[in-house]
């Protein structure tokens, strides 16, 4: 059963909507700024903030779900619509605030001051989205580190392909600018000091960013019945795990290669059929090295490659969902988006350095998450 995308909602440091973010991306702009830290205990670092202060998860979710439904021409309530919305950090900001409060007032803090902690459990964001659209069917809340976004879309597509529903909203939301997240990545030596430069010889590391992307997925039958506009089709996906290390990719990329091969096989595609790869491209030493090796091995003929994290920052669990949204815009406009921030490539890849027109029929979008989570998804232009 064909799975089509009929609506997209997106917000990022690049812009408050899909159109604004895409326009700024192809203009080669970046939403990354050297912000005065919102947390006085942490030195200033480049960040991909949507506003001047860190965003709230619930607000971002409500915004992109509303945008996606409007884009698809749908009006709630949508009782039979499945909901698959993930996040790798979820309400971590709220838990950190609660922990600080508990530490500060450990002896005198009454239980009533804990607030309704049930409303900040990791899966509640997906439940809130279901409430927002009046959905009473399946609700899933994937959490697979930086692979969460594509994993969510793949799970929703599978629900439609297996006939469990005809319509789903799927994607990921991330508001990860918190003291613990920043301090953790800083302790690992993974944070950049000036900006994000994917695949560059002088790359420094990742820049944390906020963002969200949510999609309306429908069976081809329902989309036709509704006479809905169509961005494109989800052809297939591959999901694997390294079972190797908590935060380092398996050096030979065997599991990542397996995920891409799975995806191509399920999509009835060969490597030669892929016209563009939206890479994970975090600008960290290990990821870019491993990913480049994998792409070179599987696509020896050469294929256009770019990462958009130099523009949006690394939105962790939402990054793959943003990548899928930008990939659908590439298919729609037949424009390859640039790898913003790249000055001197380290790897022998056909990296897109400036937006350009190109014939794009099939796209591969990749994400690799902590714990060795590997995902690949294949997308096609609408007929």
Coordinates of C-alpha atoms in Angstrom, one line a residue:
X1 CA 0.0 0.0 0.0
X2 CA 1.4 3.4 -1.0
X3 CA 2.0 5.9 1.8
X4 CA 1.9 9.5 0.7
X5 CA 2.8 12.7 2.6
X6 CA 0.0 15.3 2.3
X7 CA 1.0 17.9 4.9
X8 CA 4.2 19.2 6.6
X9 CA 4.6 21.4 9.7
X10 CA 8.1 22.6 10.5
X11 CA 9.8 25.1 12.9
X12 CA 13.5 25.6 13.3
X13 CA 16.2 28.2 14.0
X14 CA 16.1 29.0 10.3
X15 CA 12.4 30.1 10.4
X16 CA 9.0 29.8 11.9
X17 CA 7.6 27.7 9.1
X18 CA 8.5 25.2 6.4
X19 CA 8.6 27.8 3.7
X20 CA 10.7 30.3 5.6
X21 CA 13.1 27.6 6.7
X22 CA 13.5 26.3 3.2
X23 CA 13.9 29.8 1.7
X24 CA 16.7 30.6 4.1
X25 CA 18.3 27.2 3.7
X26 CA 18.6 27.5 -0.1
X27 CA 19.9 31.0 0.3
X28 CA 22.8 29.5 2.3
X29 CA 21.8 31.1 5.6
X30 CA 22.2 29.8 9.1
X31 CA 20.1 30.1 12.2
X32 CA 23.1 29.4 14.4
X33 CA 24.2 32.3 16.6
X34 CA 26.7 32.8 19.4
X35 CA 24.1 33.4 22.0
X36 CA 24.7 34.8 25.4
X37 CA 23.9 31.6 27.3
X38 CA 20.4 31.4 28.9
X39 CA 22.1 29.7 31.8
X40 CA 24.7 31.8 33.6
X41 CA 26.7 28.8 34.8
X42 CA 27.6 27.9 31.2
X43 CA 29.8 30.0 28.9
X44 CA 28.4 31.4 25.7
X45 CA 28.2 28.8 22.9
X46 CA 26.8 28.8 19.3
X47 CA 23.2 27.6 19.5
X48 CA 20.3 27.1 17.1
X49 CA 17.6 28.9 19.1
X50 CA 14.2 29.6 17.6
X51 CA 13.7 32.7 19.8
X52 CA 15.9 34.5 22.2
X53 CA 15.2 32.0 25.0
X54 CA 14.9 28.2 24.9
X55 CA 11.5 27.0 23.6
X56 CA 9.0 24.8 25.4
X57 CA 8.3 21.3 24.0
X58 CA 4.6 21.6 24.3
X59 CA 4.5 24.9 22.4
X60 CA 6.6 23.6 19.6
X61 CA 4.5 20.5 19.2
X62 CA 1.2 22.4 19.2
X63 CA 2.6 24.8 16.6
X64 CA 3.9 22.1 14.1
X65 CA 0.8 19.9 14.5
X66 CA -1.4 22.8 13.7
X67 CA 0.7 23.8 10.7
X68 CA 0.8 20.2 9.3
X69 CA -3.0 19.9 9.5
X70 CA -3.6 23.2 7.9
X71 CA -1.1 22.3 5.1
X72 CA -3.0 19.1 4.5
X73 CA -6.4 20.8 4.6
X74 CA -7.6 18.8 7.6
X75 CA -9.8 20.0 10.4
X76 CA -9.9 18.3 13.8
X77 CA -11.4 16.2 15.3
X78 CA -9.6 13.4 13.5
X79 CA -10.7 10.4 15.6
X80 CA -9.2 7.7 13.4
X81 CA -5.8 9.4 12.8
X82 CA -2.8 7.6 14.4
X83 CA -0.3 9.7 16.3
X84 CA 3.5 8.9 16.2
X85 CA 5.4 11.7 17.7
X86 CA 8.8 11.2 19.2
X87 CA 11.5 13.1 21.1
X88 CA 14.9 12.1 22.4
X89 CA 14.9 14.6 25.3
X90 CA 11.1 15.1 25.7
X91 CA 10.4 17.1 28.9
X92 CA 14.0 17.0 30.2
X93 CA 13.9 20.8 30.8
X94 CA 11.0 20.4 33.1
X95 CA 12.6 17.6 35.0
X96 CA 15.8 19.6 35.4
X97 CA 13.8 22.5 36.9
X98 CA 12.1 20.1 39.3
X99 CA 15.5 18.6 40.3
X100 CA 17.0 22.0 41.0
X101 CA 13.9 22.9 43.1
X102 CA 14.2 19.7 45.0
X103 CA 17.9 20.1 45.6
X104 CA 17.5 23.7 46.7
X105 CA 14.6 23.0 49.1
X106 CA 15.3 19.3 49.9
X107 CA 14.3 19.5 53.6
X108 CA 11.2 21.8 53.3
X109 CA 9.7 21.0 49.9
X110 CA 6.1 19.8 50.3
X111 CA 4.9 17.1 47.8
X112 CA 2.3 19.6 46.5
X113 CA 5.2 21.7 45.0
X114 CA 6.1 18.9 42.7
X115 CA 3.2 19.9 40.4
X116 CA 1.6 17.4 38.2
X117 CA 4.7 15.3 37.3
X118 CA 2.5 12.9 35.4
X119 CA 2.2 15.6 32.7
X120 CA 5.9 15.6 32.0
X121 CA 6.4 11.8 31.5
X122 CA 8.4 11.2 28.3
X123 CA 5.4 9.9 26.2
X124 CA 2.9 12.6 27.3
X125 CA 3.9 14.9 24.4
X126 CA 2.5 12.4 21.9
X127 CA -0.7 12.1 24.1
X128 CA -1.0 15.9 24.1
X129 CA -0.8 15.9 20.3
X130 CA -3.6 13.3 20.2
X131 CA -5.7 15.4 22.5
X132 CA -5.1 18.4 20.3
X133 CA -6.4 16.7 17.1
X134 CA -9.1 14.6 18.8
X135 CA -7.5 11.3 17.9
X136 CA -8.7 8.3 19.8
X137 CA -6.7 5.6 18.1
X138 CA -3.1 4.5 18.3
X139 CA -0.5 6.8 19.9
X140 CA 3.2 6.0 19.8
X141 CA 6.1 8.0 21.3
X142 CA 9.3 6.7 19.8
X143 CA 12.6 7.5 21.6
X144 CA 15.7 6.5 19.7
X145 CA 18.3 9.3 20.3
X146 CA 19.0 11.1 17.0
X147 CA 17.3 8.4 15.0
X148 CA 13.9 9.3 16.6
X149 CA 12.5 11.5 13.8
X150 CA 12.9 9.0 10.9
X151 CA 12.0 6.1 13.2
X152 CA 8.7 7.8 14.0
X153 CA 7.9 8.4 10.3
X154 CA 8.8 4.8 9.5
X155 CA 6.5 3.5 12.3
X156 CA 3.6 5.6 11.0
X157 CA 4.2 4.4 7.5
X158 CA 4.2 0.8 8.7
X159 CA 0.8 1.3 10.4
X160 CA -0.7 2.5 7.1
X161 CA 1.0 -0.1 5.0
X162 CA -0.3 -2.9 7.2
X163 CA -3.9 -1.5 7.1
X164 CA -4.0 -0.6 10.8
X165 CA -5.0 3.0 9.9
X166 CA -5.4 5.2 6.8
X167 CA -4.0 8.4 8.2
X168 CA -1.3 9.4 10.7
X169 CA 0.5 12.4 12.0
X170 CA 4.2 11.6 12.6
X171 CA 7.4 13.3 13.3
X172 CA 9.6 14.5 16.2
X173 CA 9.9 17.6 18.4
X174 CA 13.0 18.7 20.3
X175 CA 13.6 21.5 22.8
X176 CA 17.1 20.3 24.1
X177 CA 18.7 23.6 25.2
X178 CA 19.0 22.7 28.9
X179 CA 21.9 23.0 31.3
X180 CA 22.4 19.2 31.6
X181 CA 22.3 18.6 27.8
X182 CA 24.8 21.4 27.2
X183 CA 27.1 20.3 30.0
X184 CA 26.9 16.7 29.0
X185 CA 27.9 17.3 25.3
X186 CA 30.5 19.7 26.5
X187 CA 32.1 17.1 28.8
X188 CA 32.2 14.7 25.9
X189 CA 34.1 17.3 23.8
X190 CA 31.4 17.2 21.2
X191 CA 30.3 20.9 21.1
X192 CA 31.6 23.3 18.5
X193 CA 33.0 26.7 19.7
X194 CA 32.1 28.8 16.6
X195 CA 29.6 26.9 14.4
X196 CA 28.6 23.7 12.7
X197 CA 30.7 22.7 9.6
X198 CA 29.6 19.2 8.4
X199 CA 32.2 17.2 6.5
X200 CA 34.7 20.1 6.8
X201 CA 38.4 19.5 7.4
X202 CA 38.2 22.1 10.2
X203 CA 34.9 20.9 11.7
X204 CA 34.7 21.4 15.5
X205 CA 31.7 19.4 16.6
X206 CA 28.0 19.8 16.8
X207 CA 25.9 22.8 17.6
X208 CA 22.7 22.1 19.5
X209 CA 19.5 23.4 17.9
X210 CA 15.8 23.5 18.6
X211 CA 13.3 22.3 16.1
X212 CA 10.3 20.2 15.1
X213 CA 8.8 18.6 12.0
X214 CA 5.5 16.8 11.8
X215 CA 3.9 15.1 8.7
X216 CA 0.5 14.0 7.7
X217 CA 0.8 10.5 6.2
X218 CA -2.1 9.0 4.3
X219 CA -2.9 5.9 2.2
X220 CA -2.9 6.7 -1.5
X221 CA -6.6 5.7 -1.5
X222 CA -7.6 8.3 1.2
X223 CA -5.4 11.0 -0.4
X224 CA -7.1 10.5 -3.7
X225 CA -10.5 10.4 -2.1
X226 CA -9.8 13.7 -0.4
X227 CA -8.1 15.1 -3.6
X228 CA -5.3 16.1 -1.3
X229 CA -2.1 17.8 -2.6
X230 CA 0.8 15.4 -2.3
X231 CA 4.5 16.1 -1.5
X232 CA 5.7 12.6 -2.3
X233 CA 5.8 9.0 -1.3
X234 CA 7.5 7.1 1.4
X235 CA 9.0 4.1 -0.4
X236 CA 10.7 2.2 2.4
X237 CA 13.1 2.3 5.4
X238 CA 15.8 0.4 7.2
X239 CA 16.3 0.3 11.0
X240 CA 19.3 -1.4 12.6
X241 CA 21.4 -1.2 15.8
X242 CA 25.2 -1.4 16.2
X243 CA 25.1 -3.2 19.6
X244 CA 28.6 -1.7 19.9
X245 CA 29.0 1.4 22.2
X246 CA 26.9 3.9 24.0
X247 CA 28.0 6.9 22.0
X248 CA 30.6 5.9 19.3
X249 CA 29.5 4.5 16.0
X250 CA 30.8 1.0 15.0
X251 CA 34.1 1.9 13.1
X252 CA 33.4 -0.1 10.0
X253 CA 29.8 1.1 9.7
X254 CA 28.5 -2.5 9.1
X255 CA 25.2 -1.9 10.8
X256 CA 24.7 1.5 9.1
X257 CA 25.4 -0.2 5.7
X258 CA 22.9 -2.9 6.6
X259 CA 20.2 -0.2 7.4
X260 CA 20.7 1.5 4.0
X261 CA 20.7 -1.8 2.1
X262 CA 17.5 -2.8 3.9
X263 CA 15.9 0.5 2.9
X264 CA 16.9 0.2 -0.7
X265 CA 15.7 -3.4 -1.0
X266 CA 12.4 -2.6 0.6
X267 CA 12.0 0.4 -1.7
X268 CA 12.9 -1.7 -4.8
X269 CA 15.8 0.7 -5.5
X270 CA 19.4 0.3 -6.4
X271 CA 22.1 2.8 -5.3
X272 CA 22.1 4.2 -8.8
X273 CA 18.4 5.2 -8.4
X274 CA 19.2 7.7 -5.6
X275 CA 19.6 11.3 -6.8
X276 CA 20.3 12.9 -3.4
X277 CA 21.3 11.9 0.1
X278 CA 20.3 14.1 3.0
X279 CA 23.1 13.0 5.4
X280 CA 23.1 13.0 9.2
X281 CA 26.3 15.1 9.0
X282 CA 26.6 16.2 12.6
X283 CA 30.1 17.9 12.1
X284 CA 31.6 15.7 14.8
X285 CA 34.8 13.8 13.9
X286 CA 33.5 10.3 14.3
X287 CA 30.1 10.7 12.7
X288 CA 31.2 12.5 9.5
X289 CA 34.1 10.0 9.1
X290 CA 31.9 6.9 9.4
X291 CA 29.1 8.3 7.3
X292 CA 31.4 9.4 4.5
X293 CA 33.0 5.9 4.4
X294 CA 29.5 4.3 4.2
X295 CA 28.3 6.6 1.4
X296 CA 31.5 6.1 -0.6
X297 CA 31.2 2.3 -0.2
X298 CA 27.6 2.0 -1.2
X299 CA 27.5 4.8 -3.8
X300 CA 30.8 4.5 -5.7
X301 CA 29.2 6.2 -8.7
X302 CA 28.9 9.4 -6.6
X303 CA 25.6 11.1 -5.5
X304 CA 24.8 14.6 -4.4
X305 CA 25.1 14.8 -0.6
X306 CA 24.5 17.6 2.0
X307 CA 23.7 18.0 5.6
X308 CA 21.5 20.9 6.8
X309 CA 22.8 20.9 10.4
X310 CA 25.1 23.9 9.5
X311 CA 21.9 25.8 9.1
X312 CA 19.6 24.5 11.8
X313 CA 22.0 23.1 14.3
X314 CA 21.7 19.5 15.5
X315 CA 18.1 19.1 16.7
X316 CA 18.9 15.6 18.1
X317 CA 15.7 13.5 17.9
X318 CA 14.0 15.9 15.5
X319 CA 17.0 16.1 13.1
X320 CA 15.8 13.3 10.9
X321 CA 12.3 14.7 10.7
X322 CA 13.7 18.1 9.6
X323 CA 15.9 16.2 7.1
X324 CA 12.8 14.4 5.6
X325 CA 10.9 17.8 5.4
X326 CA 13.8 19.4 3.5
X327 CA 14.1 16.4 1.3
X328 CA 10.5 16.6 0.3
X329 CA 11.0 20.3 -0.5
X330 CA 14.0 19.3 -2.6
X331 CA 11.8 16.9 -4.5
X332 CA 9.0 19.5 -4.9
X333 CA 11.2 22.3 -6.2
X334 CA 13.9 20.1 -7.8
X335 CA 16.6 22.0 -5.9
X336 CA 19.5 20.4 -4.0
X337 CA 19.9 22.2 -0.6
X338 CA 23.5 23.2 0.3
X339 CA 25.8 22.0 3.1
X340 CA 26.0 25.4 4.8
X341 CA 29.2 25.9 6.7
X342 CA 31.4 23.7 4.5
X343 CA 34.6 25.5 3.4
X344 CA 37.2 22.7 2.8
X345 CA 35.8 19.2 2.4
X346 CA 37.7 16.4 4.1
X347 CA 36.0 13.6 2.2
X348 CA 35.7 12.6 -1.5
X349 CA 31.9 13.1 -1.7
X350 CA 29.8 15.1 -4.2
X351 CA 28.8 17.6 -1.5
X352 CA 26.4 20.4 -2.5
X353 CA 28.0 23.7 -1.6
X354 CA 25.4 26.0 -3.1
X355 CA 21.7 25.3 -3.9
X356 CA 21.2 24.3 -7.5
X357 CA 18.6 23.0 -9.8
X358 CA 18.8 19.2 -10.4
X359 CA 16.6 16.4 -11.6
X360 CA 15.6 14.6 -8.3
X361 CA 13.3 11.6 -8.3
X362 CA 14.4 9.5 -5.3
X363 CA 16.0 10.7 -2.1
X364 CA 17.7 8.9 0.8
X365 CA 17.6 10.4 4.3
X366 CA 19.9 9.1 7.0
X367 CA 20.2 9.4 10.8
X368 CA 22.5 7.8 13.3
X369 CA 21.8 8.0 17.0
X370 CA 23.6 7.3 20.3
X371 CA 23.5 3.7 21.2
X372 CA 24.2 2.8 17.6
X373 CA 20.7 3.5 16.2
X374 CA 20.8 3.6 12.4
X375 CA 17.9 4.6 10.2
X376 CA 17.5 5.2 6.5
X377 CA 14.3 6.2 4.6
X378 CA 13.7 6.5 0.9
X379 CA 11.4 9.1 -0.5
X380 CA 10.0 9.7 -4.0
X381 CA 8.6 12.6 -5.9
X382 CA 4.8 12.7 -6.3
X383 CA 3.7 11.5 -9.7

